Amino acid sequence: MPTADRAAEVAAFFDGARLTMARHLAGLRKSDLAALIEKSPTAVGGWESGAKRPTAATVAQLALSLAVEPGFFAIRPDDIAALSTTPHFRSLRSTSQLARDQAYAYGQLAVDIAGSLERHVEFPEPNVPNFPVTVTSPDDDGPERAARLVREQWGMEDGPAGHLVRLLENHGLLVVFSPPQAATVDAYSFDSRLRPVVILNPIKRDYYRQRFDVAHELGHLVMHGDAEPGGRAVEDQAHRFAAELLMPAEQIRDHLPMSMGGNAWRSLARLKEQWGVSIQALLYRARWLGRLSDVSYRNAMTTISTRGWRRDEPGLITVIEQPSLLPRAVELLAQEGIEDTILIEQCRVPPDLFRVVTSRTPESGGLHALPTTQRAGSRVVSLLGQRPHIEVGHPGV
Amino acid sequence: MKEQREVISALRGVGVLAGVRWAYVSATTRTLEQYSEADGHDAAWLGNTRFTLFRDRLDRVFACERYAVHSGNDDADLDVLYDQLSSQDIFSMPQLDSGLVRRSNLNGSPGWVCGERRFLLASCDYGKLDSLPWPRRGPTKQWVAGQRNPEPQQPSLFDDEEIGGLEALLAAQRDLDLDTYVVSHTLDRLGGQIELVFGRPRLNTGGGQAWYWYENLLTDPPAGGGRRTDDTPLPTGPNTTPDAPVRLRRSAEERRDDRRSGGQ
């Protein structure tokens, strides 16, 4: 169908929330979008809130400027954003509102795609223990008890946790990599109408540290359904949860070094491979459990820096854990003769984004990324691909 | 100024000056973002944060200290390198090889070395660069400012061989292991203005010029940067963990068919 006809059709079923989502994915403020299509920010605000309805010509213009199909703006059976919790982002201060909005919109899109696929396939039922932990009593051992509860309810055996992403997926959580353009935002998580979602950082290519991230996000989902995201206390609790889940105190305490002399580094390297956690996490654990003194811990961390291990810790496993729910669904449907083009049409999302969301591995590169605004300190790259009307630098192409 | 030309063109050529500039712009932008009088921040907080972040950004762009890499893979664990940086910072960060610049502190004062040239950091009040009072700074900065001028403009009063030799001997005691320069930086907190220079300080005992020469690093066009991307494909390795169970959803009709055939 020609775009103009499609736009006319969509104008009748226009959903302001979808425009907000597209704008967030593109990393634009209302005023940026208004400038792109030469309309006022008030008009954009009106369309997004539903107070005003855009004309067919405007819908076509919006679609072109944001690099989506007009169908993207069409109303859906339910508004996902309204039914999701606020995501937990780490370091709120360094992540701009624009970047956070973009990350959240991406997460919503992943839920949207999962919802679309779930009309054809069945995923495991969501089953996440709920163990609210208050942030007002930081000395309480709530995070540790929450982690033990998860181990118990999910029937995890003593010893190291296996494939962590698979563990979450088997209990109905959706795990997805974020696109490389959004790499400033660390892993994050939120609950949605369908199932809880964990979005992984695409440039963290370290098996051991990524597992810790997954456990950290699980901690938020188990403990912080209602907590205000982003606070230091909340983040610390998620870290303690992750540490207890991956390195249960009772099982690991006696194996942690009490000083950094002798064979300490060798035994840390062995523990690292055994438990699937970084040496830095093990050192921190040893400090937390009172095995290592402050001084020994600090010296050990200095050694880690000097050896270049903060960025590049030696380890045997070079493959990161990969999500399987969405990729498996796409493969399964392909076997049934349903190609991904049909799925993309049904989901009404840009094909590139569909592939990023349903991929087993993070997309590498991001060379085609385009900065959308040139304002210093706030440059966020559009996830929607190239738009024809803006003149900006084009790195790497 | 022969020395100025040589030093600046050498350091500019390999991207060190672009790295310093990037580090300072990133550090001051972030400092001003966080600065809040309502939170009780004051000039001391501002100076301290600005210094800490500047040092951190220099370590990042030059892959030193906690941002060092050991395996020669400059793109290892980029998430650590990018942590807390804005997208703008990431895009504009110059791509320099690790090993180009190394950390070499002087008496505990953070220093970085490229080739045989070291630089330290010295903050200064905005607009007061030219009269920066080195004698009122710590002993390390005084020592650095006291290095011999490599190209005295006028013949020394001590051209007499005997006295000249004595002067050279005294100066030799002040010599450092490496030619050491200073990156001086200012920030006007109200206007958000900054200054950033690289130069050879002059020990201005009794007043006078604080520099033999300096170069304004902010007049260069900013480096294009370009985000680093780790393009090494992930090894697919043996994956022994099975996928999570995903089943085709069958229509009600199929299920009825199933029941019928299953009932037989």
XYZ file of C-alpha atoms in Angstrom:
661
model
C 0.000 0.000 0.000
C 1.409 3.436 -0.891
C 2.605 5.406 2.113
C 0.074 8.198 1.578
C -2.880 5.807 1.705
C -1.394 4.065 4.709
C -0.916 7.410 6.439
C -4.525 8.373 5.765
C -5.657 5.096 7.248
C -3.400 5.449 10.279
C -4.518 9.028 10.918
C -7.891 7.607 11.878
C -6.353 5.139 14.334
C -3.513 7.324 15.539
C -2.177 6.581 19.034
C -0.269 9.404 20.709
C 1.613 6.956 22.947
C 3.121 5.345 19.857
C 4.389 8.717 18.676
C 6.015 9.271 22.075
C 7.625 5.842 21.800
C 8.997 6.551 18.308
C 10.284 9.944 19.422
C 12.014 8.360 22.416
C 13.548 5.653 20.234
C 14.888 8.389 17.996
C 16.350 10.158 21.028
C 14.498 13.403 20.348
C 12.881 16.011 22.524
C 9.450 17.304 21.537
C 11.090 20.499 20.370
C 13.612 18.561 18.241
C 10.852 16.648 16.525
C 8.809 19.828 16.053
C 11.796 21.474 14.367
C 12.274 18.456 12.087
C 8.751 18.624 10.733
C 8.469 22.411 11.013
C 5.572 22.395 13.434
C 5.317 23.756 16.965
C 6.306 21.764 20.062
C 2.778 22.422 21.335
C 1.368 20.596 18.310
C 3.653 17.623 18.984
C 2.557 17.684 22.629
C -1.092 17.721 21.545
C -0.699 14.671 19.294
C 1.184 12.763 21.962
C -1.350 13.449 24.693
C -4.231 12.622 22.372
C -5.717 16.104 22.666
C -5.246 16.615 18.939
C -5.245 14.327 15.948
C -2.628 14.787 13.220
C -3.712 15.007 9.589
C -2.798 12.263 7.125
C -0.101 14.508 5.669
C 1.396 15.067 9.112
C 1.354 11.345 9.876
C 3.272 10.742 6.653
C 5.731 13.473 7.584
C 6.194 12.080 11.092
C 6.794 8.599 9.700
C 9.379 9.895 7.273
C 11.162 12.032 9.827
C 11.308 9.289 12.413
C 12.129 6.556 9.887
C 9.215 4.303 10.809
C 6.264 2.998 8.821
C 3.045 4.980 9.332
C 1.599 1.780 10.796
C 3.919 2.207 13.749
C 1.591 4.931 15.061
C -1.547 2.829 14.848
C -3.393 2.040 18.039
C -2.633 -1.287 19.763
C -4.864 -3.581 21.747
C -3.189 -2.374 24.911
C -0.850 0.341 25.960
C 2.245 -1.442 27.209
C 3.901 1.568 28.761
C 0.943 2.239 31.027
C 1.168 -1.308 32.366
C 4.892 -1.459 33.070
C 6.881 -0.449 36.108
C 9.569 2.220 35.988
C 12.861 0.601 35.038
C 15.809 0.447 37.390
C 18.695 2.303 35.796
C 22.066 2.423 37.467
C 23.794 5.770 37.887
C 20.802 7.963 37.217
C 22.942 11.064 37.385
C 25.105 10.149 34.443
C 22.296 8.835 32.266
C 20.445 11.693 30.634
C 16.658 11.742 30.577
C 16.835 11.406 26.801
C 18.964 8.260 27.067
C 16.693 6.812 29.751
C 13.555 7.512 27.732
C 15.170 5.853 24.759
C 16.201 2.796 26.744
C 12.747 2.450 28.238
C 11.086 2.796 24.823
C 13.392 0.074 23.543
C 12.346 -2.163 26.429
C 8.688 -1.489 25.627
C 9.329 -2.374 22.028
C 10.872 -5.680 23.096
C 7.746 -6.452 25.152
C 5.636 -5.473 22.183
C 7.532 -7.874 19.939
C 7.357 -10.648 22.522
C 3.613 -10.059 22.760
C 3.266 -10.314 19.007
C 5.239 -13.553 18.870
C 3.286 -14.997 21.762
C 0.240 -15.177 19.545
C 2.068 -17.982 17.755
C 4.240 -19.542 20.436
C 4.133 -20.293 24.141
C 6.918 -19.152 26.446
C 7.472 -20.487 29.967
C 5.065 -19.036 32.530
C 6.502 -16.099 34.497
C 7.458 -17.263 37.958
C 9.498 -14.684 39.847
C 9.461 -14.807 43.639
C 8.322 -11.581 45.218
C 10.288 -10.529 48.283
C 9.979 -6.791 48.883
C 12.925 -5.345 50.765
C 12.712 -1.883 52.236
C 15.506 0.563 51.580
C 15.219 2.237 54.951
C 17.137 -0.369 56.924
C 20.316 -0.948 54.964
C 21.895 -3.178 57.594
C 19.105 -5.686 57.403
C 19.985 -8.924 55.590
C 16.916 -8.670 53.343
C 18.851 -8.929 50.047
C 20.643 -12.071 51.232
C 17.361 -13.660 52.355
C 15.770 -12.746 49.023
C 18.604 -14.449 47.135
C 18.302 -17.572 49.291
C 14.561 -17.598 48.644
C 15.130 -17.523 44.886
C 17.653 -20.354 45.134
C 15.119 -22.372 47.104
C 11.983 -21.582 45.073
C 13.722 -22.148 41.768
C 15.181 -25.415 43.003
C 18.805 -24.366 42.465
C 21.227 -26.893 43.855
C 24.095 -25.961 46.142
C 27.196 -24.720 44.383
C 27.687 -22.434 41.418
C 24.667 -21.175 39.515
C 24.582 -22.531 35.966
C 23.623 -20.595 32.818
C 22.029 -17.584 34.438
C 20.221 -16.141 31.427
C 18.653 -19.546 30.810
C 17.673 -19.809 34.453
C 15.730 -16.559 34.121
C 14.189 -17.549 30.805
C 13.090 -20.918 32.135
C 11.181 -18.978 34.761
C 9.462 -16.799 32.217
C 11.656 -13.695 32.183
C 12.418 -12.001 28.913
C 16.130 -11.296 28.382
C 17.212 -9.111 25.473
C 20.356 -7.281 24.366
C 20.085 -3.569 23.816
C 21.372 -2.045 20.571
C 24.998 -0.887 20.408
C 24.001 2.766 20.017
C 22.542 2.702 23.529
C 25.716 1.427 25.158
C 25.943 4.225 27.733
C 23.018 2.711 29.564
C 23.993 -0.261 31.674
C 21.764 -3.307 32.062
C 18.262 -2.473 33.322
C 15.038 -4.234 34.152
C 11.328 -3.620 34.610
C 8.095 -5.548 34.988
C 5.535 -5.459 32.210
C 2.023 -6.683 31.606
C 3.428 -9.784 29.908
C 6.462 -10.752 31.927
C 9.465 -9.206 33.672
C 12.159 -7.951 31.334
C 15.946 -7.707 31.636
C 17.818 -5.688 29.023
C 21.539 -6.429 28.743
C 24.332 -4.027 27.832
C 25.617 -4.975 24.354
C 29.229 -3.973 24.863
C 29.854 -5.829 28.080
C 31.595 -8.786 26.562
C 32.708 -10.389 29.761
C 30.975 -13.636 30.676
C 31.683 -13.281 34.384
C 30.656 -9.669 34.787
C 27.580 -10.105 32.645
C 26.341 -12.900 34.900
C 26.649 -10.533 37.819
C 24.540 -7.986 35.906
C 21.845 -10.559 35.248
C 21.760 -11.502 38.930
C 21.695 -7.802 39.881
C 18.682 -7.126 37.661
C 16.920 -10.218 38.973
C 17.472 -8.751 42.431
C 15.590 -5.579 41.450
C 12.701 -7.604 40.068
C 12.467 -9.761 43.190
C 12.962 -7.015 45.778
C 12.118 -3.646 44.284
C 8.756 -3.882 42.574
C 7.645 -0.735 44.372
C 10.931 0.879 45.330
C 11.937 4.189 43.850
C 14.540 3.299 41.210
C 18.017 4.640 40.964
C 18.928 5.272 44.565
C 22.262 4.253 45.936
C 20.665 2.046 48.610
C 18.534 0.213 46.060
C 21.566 -0.442 43.852
C 23.611 -1.692 46.796
C 20.850 -4.108 47.724
C 20.728 -5.483 44.181
C 24.499 -5.990 44.352
C 24.231 -7.833 47.636
C 21.457 -9.982 46.194
C 23.624 -10.833 43.180
C 26.604 -11.657 45.367
C 24.575 -13.997 47.570
C 22.854 -15.634 44.589
C 26.122 -16.320 42.759
C 28.380 -16.808 45.794
C 26.274 -17.991 48.750
C 28.100 -16.964 51.904
C 27.783 -20.341 53.553
C 29.245 -22.169 50.608
C 32.027 -19.829 49.593
C 33.227 -18.163 52.789
C 35.826 -20.766 53.731
C 37.319 -20.805 50.238
C 37.958 -17.055 50.035
C 41.488 -15.838 50.797
C 42.217 -14.224 54.175
C 45.313 -12.462 52.888
C 46.748 -11.700 49.479
C 50.016 -13.544 50.019
C 50.987 -17.013 48.892
C 48.582 -18.621 46.494
C 45.808 -16.047 46.870
C 45.754 -14.987 43.206
C 45.905 -18.548 41.975
C 43.046 -19.625 44.204
C 41.009 -16.579 43.133
C 41.526 -17.559 39.500
C 40.302 -21.054 40.318
C 37.256 -19.758 42.226
C 36.506 -17.464 39.305
C 36.198 -20.356 36.868
C 34.357 -22.505 39.368
C 31.680 -19.967 40.343
C 31.553 -17.967 37.135
C 32.228 -14.595 38.750
C 35.022 -12.065 38.265
C 38.057 -11.893 40.541
C 36.967 -8.360 41.413
C 33.594 -9.680 42.589
C 35.334 -12.392 44.617
C 37.612 -9.839 46.252
C 34.644 -7.651 47.086
C 32.855 -10.681 48.501
C 35.890 -11.555 50.612
C 35.900 -8.004 51.950
C 32.154 -8.007 52.620
C 32.294 -11.333 54.463
C 35.158 -10.099 56.602
C 37.777 -12.479 55.225
C 39.951 -9.700 53.783
C 40.917 -6.543 55.633
C 40.272 -3.124 54.094
C 43.962 -2.670 53.462
C 44.414 -6.043 51.757
C 41.332 -5.386 49.632
C 42.542 -1.969 48.533
C 45.995 -3.275 47.717
C 44.520 -6.127 45.740
C 42.389 -3.706 43.730
C 45.463 -1.586 43.017
C 47.195 -4.697 41.704
C 44.154 -5.378 39.518
C 44.456 -1.856 38.063
C 48.179 -2.063 37.514
C 47.828 -5.316 35.618
C 45.147 -3.869 33.383
C 42.600 -6.316 34.758
C 39.872 -3.814 35.510
C 39.102 -3.686 31.852
C 40.470 -7.015 30.849
C 40.478 -9.672 33.532
C 41.943 -12.980 32.442
C 39.463 -15.824 32.305
C 38.862 -19.032 30.407
C 35.339 -18.449 29.194
C 35.154 -16.072 26.259
C 31.576 -16.695 25.161
C 28.885 -14.671 26.872
C 25.550 -16.135 27.880
C 22.957 -15.706 25.198
C 19.211 -15.278 25.420
C 17.039 -17.815 23.599
C 13.316 -17.062 23.987
C 12.754 -14.644 21.122
C 15.395 -16.118 18.768
C 13.990 -19.597 19.344
C 10.469 -18.368 18.614
C 11.614 -16.785 15.337
C 13.459 -19.991 14.340
C 10.497 -22.168 15.242
C 8.125 -20.049 13.185
C 10.552 -20.030 10.262
C 10.426 -23.836 10.317
C 6.656 -23.528 10.050
C 7.075 -21.389 6.974
C 6.471 -18.044 8.692
C 9.345 -15.812 7.616
C 10.542 -12.952 9.760
C 9.277 -10.425 7.208
C 5.757 -11.515 8.078
C 6.503 -11.209 11.781
C 7.980 -7.758 11.268
C 4.864 -6.713 9.394
C 2.724 -8.013 12.256
C 4.809 -6.278 14.914
C 4.974 -3.082 12.832
C 8.511 -2.254 13.914
C 11.548 -1.272 11.838
C 13.213 -4.497 10.585
C 16.632 -3.599 12.022
C 15.236 -3.145 15.489
C 13.257 -6.379 15.212
C 16.494 -8.218 14.451
C 18.370 -6.595 17.334
C 15.583 -7.499 19.752
C 15.306 -11.103 18.583
C 19.032 -11.772 18.319
C 21.008 -14.276 20.376
C 24.116 -12.104 20.374
C 24.619 -8.372 20.742
C 24.922 -6.521 17.481
C 28.459 -5.327 17.048
C 29.450 -2.093 15.462
C 26.996 0.753 15.506
C 28.976 2.394 12.728
C 25.836 3.529 11.058
C 24.738 5.339 14.153
C 23.666 8.889 13.608
C 23.726 11.527 16.294
C 20.319 13.129 16.387
C 21.046 16.311 18.263
C 24.229 18.265 18.364
C 23.667 19.835 21.739
C 26.706 19.278 23.899
C 26.407 16.623 26.549
C 23.087 15.344 25.358
C 23.772 13.567 22.128
C 21.684 10.450 21.887
C 21.736 8.318 18.778
C 18.527 7.357 17.020
C 17.644 3.681 17.113
C 15.416 4.111 14.118
C 18.041 4.423 11.429
C 18.789 7.209 9.065
C 16.423 10.061 8.541
C 16.582 11.845 5.254
C 16.212 15.464 6.303
C 18.913 16.134 8.841
C 22.382 17.191 7.989
C 24.689 15.693 10.545
C 28.079 14.082 10.598
C 28.081 10.485 9.524
C 30.865 8.739 11.413
C 32.330 5.644 9.939
C 30.417 5.595 6.675
C 59.945 29.833 20.221
C 61.621 26.732 18.938
C 60.821 24.564 21.930
C 57.151 25.500 21.923
C 56.881 24.675 18.224
C 58.624 21.342 18.650
C 56.796 20.169 21.734
C 53.377 21.267 20.597
C 53.676 19.849 17.118
C 54.989 16.531 18.434
C 52.226 16.156 21.016
C 49.543 17.456 18.729
C 50.678 15.113 15.976
C 50.107 11.963 17.995
C 46.844 13.185 19.486
C 47.979 13.776 23.054
C 46.762 17.376 23.133
C 43.411 16.328 21.709
C 43.229 13.761 24.493
C 43.916 16.397 27.147
C 41.332 18.695 25.689
C 38.709 15.949 25.521
C 39.448 14.947 29.109
C 39.047 18.483 30.394
C 35.871 19.280 28.518
C 34.333 16.004 29.685
C 35.444 16.577 33.279
C 34.198 20.165 33.552
C 30.904 19.403 31.827
C 30.225 16.618 34.287
C 31.402 18.683 37.245
C 29.061 21.537 36.394
C 26.202 19.092 35.858
C 26.654 17.735 39.344
C 27.440 20.997 41.065
C 24.623 22.101 43.311
C 24.788 24.889 45.846
C 21.532 23.568 47.216
C 23.368 20.347 48.023
C 25.989 22.275 49.960
C 28.651 22.178 47.268
C 31.191 24.981 47.386
C 34.342 26.108 45.628
C 36.346 23.392 47.391
C 33.955 20.694 46.170
C 34.089 22.120 42.688
C 37.882 22.235 42.589
C 38.251 18.784 44.019
C 35.683 17.170 41.740
C 37.065 18.921 38.699
C 40.558 17.654 39.501
C 39.385 14.100 40.244
C 37.363 13.859 37.060
C 40.094 15.440 34.936
C 42.596 12.860 36.233
C 40.072 10.085 35.612
C 39.356 11.232 32.042
C 43.072 11.491 31.256
C 43.528 7.915 32.465
C 40.637 6.834 30.264
C 41.744 8.455 27.053
C 45.342 7.320 27.569
C 44.372 3.835 28.892
C 46.268 4.231 32.162
C 45.711 2.959 35.706
C 42.246 1.472 36.129
C 41.611 1.825 32.389
C 44.783 0.026 31.400
C 44.544 -2.990 29.139
C 47.017 -5.811 29.372
C 46.457 -7.895 26.299
C 47.031 -5.294 23.607
C 43.305 -5.234 22.912
C 42.509 -1.535 23.213
C 38.816 -2.236 22.769
C 38.552 -4.660 25.674
C 35.605 -4.193 28.000
C 34.506 -0.882 26.591
C 31.722 -0.704 29.123
C 34.318 -0.003 31.811
C 35.940 2.647 29.641
C 32.562 4.265 28.919
C 31.068 3.958 32.391
C 29.605 7.299 33.534
C 30.515 9.060 30.291
C 27.822 10.835 28.310
C 27.122 9.820 24.716
C 28.760 13.069 23.689
C 31.901 12.111 25.607
C 31.978 8.704 23.968
C 31.554 10.086 20.490
C 34.187 12.734 20.890
C 36.789 10.636 22.741
C 39.970 10.489 20.634
C 41.076 6.964 19.807
C 44.645 6.661 20.980
C 46.697 3.522 21.261
C 47.262 2.281 24.771
C 50.949 2.709 25.538
C 51.213 6.061 23.768
C 51.019 7.810 27.123
C 51.899 6.253 30.453
C 51.388 7.426 34.017
C 54.515 8.826 35.666
C 53.768 10.711 38.837
C 56.202 13.181 40.311
C 56.382 13.158 44.115
C 52.819 11.913 44.238
C 51.558 14.568 41.857
C 49.745 12.818 38.983
C 51.774 12.991 35.792
C 51.577 11.517 32.308
C 54.460 10.862 29.956
C 54.596 10.700 26.182
C 58.029 9.847 24.865
C 60.434 11.881 26.976
C 57.969 14.584 27.947
C 55.965 14.626 31.132
C 53.096 16.856 32.098
C 51.494 17.582 35.434
C 48.254 19.379 36.219
C 47.871 22.763 37.882
C 44.580 24.470 38.489
C 44.325 28.226 38.463
C 41.760 30.979 38.961
C 39.885 31.874 35.819
C 41.611 34.674 33.921
C 44.751 34.533 36.077
C 46.863 32.108 34.062
C 49.564 34.600 33.208
C 50.263 35.490 36.807
C 49.941 32.035 38.349
C 52.105 32.327 41.480
C 54.321 29.220 41.363
C 56.225 30.120 44.553
C 52.967 29.749 46.447
C 52.361 26.288 45.041
C 53.633 23.043 46.524
C 57.311 22.044 46.293
C 56.733 19.779 43.279
C 55.212 22.536 41.166
C 57.940 24.928 42.290
C 60.522 22.385 41.265
C 58.913 21.955 37.849
C 58.656 25.709 37.371
C 62.299 26.010 38.407
C 63.589 23.914 35.507
C 66.143 25.659 33.336
C 64.811 27.622 30.444
C 66.036 25.598 27.464
C 66.400 28.700 25.358
C 67.377 31.780 27.377
C 66.541 34.849 25.356
C 69.408 36.932 26.563
C 72.976 36.105 27.447
C 73.244 35.201 31.095
C 74.838 37.576 33.529
C 77.026 34.663 34.461
C 78.651 34.197 31.128
C 81.953 34.213 32.875
C 83.115 30.643 32.622
C 83.683 30.029 36.299
C 80.455 31.521 37.535
C 78.572 30.109 34.551
C 79.788 26.669 35.471
C 78.558 27.156 39.003
C 75.176 28.240 37.730
C 74.948 25.165 35.538
C 75.802 22.994 38.503
C 73.079 24.564 40.614
C 70.604 24.196 37.807
C 71.567 20.574 37.347
C 70.443 19.917 40.891
C 67.066 21.303 39.972
C 66.853 19.197 36.846
C 64.200 16.579 36.623
C 64.499 13.098 35.166
C 62.281 14.204 32.282
C 61.393 17.517 30.690
C 58.264 18.358 32.610
C 55.515 20.676 31.432
C 52.272 21.781 32.991
C 48.685 21.578 31.850
C 46.960 24.439 33.580
C 43.203 24.646 33.760
C 40.601 27.088 34.983
C 36.854 27.104 35.373
C 34.562 30.046 35.885
C 31.726 28.406 37.719
C 29.132 31.080 37.100
C 29.755 31.578 33.427
C 30.819 27.991 32.777
C 33.885 29.319 30.944
C 37.079 27.312 30.851
C 40.734 27.827 29.968
C 43.198 25.067 29.222
C 46.851 25.547 28.321
C 49.938 23.407 27.903
C 53.209 25.140 28.632
C 56.575 25.497 30.263
C 56.160 27.241 33.606
C 58.545 29.929 34.820
C 59.282 30.232 38.529
C 58.066 33.782 38.998
C 59.666 34.565 42.339
C 59.058 38.224 42.913
C 56.178 38.304 40.404
C 56.228 38.466 36.671
C 55.313 36.063 33.931
C 54.309 32.575 35.029
C 55.304 30.949 31.740
C 58.152 30.851 29.243
C 55.463 29.854 26.786
C 52.119 28.168 26.661
C 49.715 26.934 24.042
C 45.964 27.377 24.302
C 44.498 23.895 23.802
C 40.976 25.128 23.240
C 41.664 26.855 19.944
C 42.258 23.580 18.116
C 39.136 22.191 16.537
C 37.855 19.366 18.735
C 38.994 15.932 17.701
C 36.534 13.969 15.632
C 36.796 11.094 18.070
C 34.701 8.227 16.851
C 33.299 5.595 19.081
C 35.355 2.517 19.608
C 33.566 -0.643 18.724
C 34.636 -4.102 19.550
C 34.032 -5.812 16.269
C 35.674 -9.075 17.200
C 32.953 -11.605 16.596
C 31.995 -13.501 19.704
C 33.211 -17.064 19.478
C 30.162 -19.232 19.259
C 31.788 -22.076 21.209
C 29.986 -25.169 22.329
C 26.770 -24.188 24.012
C 25.670 -27.132 26.069
C 22.770 -25.384 27.757
C 19.554 -26.031 25.867
C 17.260 -23.171 24.861
C 14.360 -22.322 27.109
C 11.257 -24.285 26.131
C 9.310 -22.458 23.411
C 6.345 -24.282 21.875
C 4.179 -23.480 18.920
C 0.799 -22.312 20.069
C -1.834 -24.439 18.480
C -5.210 -23.163 17.445
C -8.315 -24.400 19.259
C -9.189 -26.377 16.157
C -5.865 -28.209 16.177
C -6.312 -29.007 19.832
C -9.741 -30.466 19.120
C -8.228 -32.554 16.320
C -5.605 -33.670 18.731
C -8.085 -34.750 21.328
C -10.044 -36.660 18.750
C -7.029 -38.537 17.454
C -5.587 -38.888 20.951
C -8.812 -40.448 22.169
C -8.535 -43.344 19.781
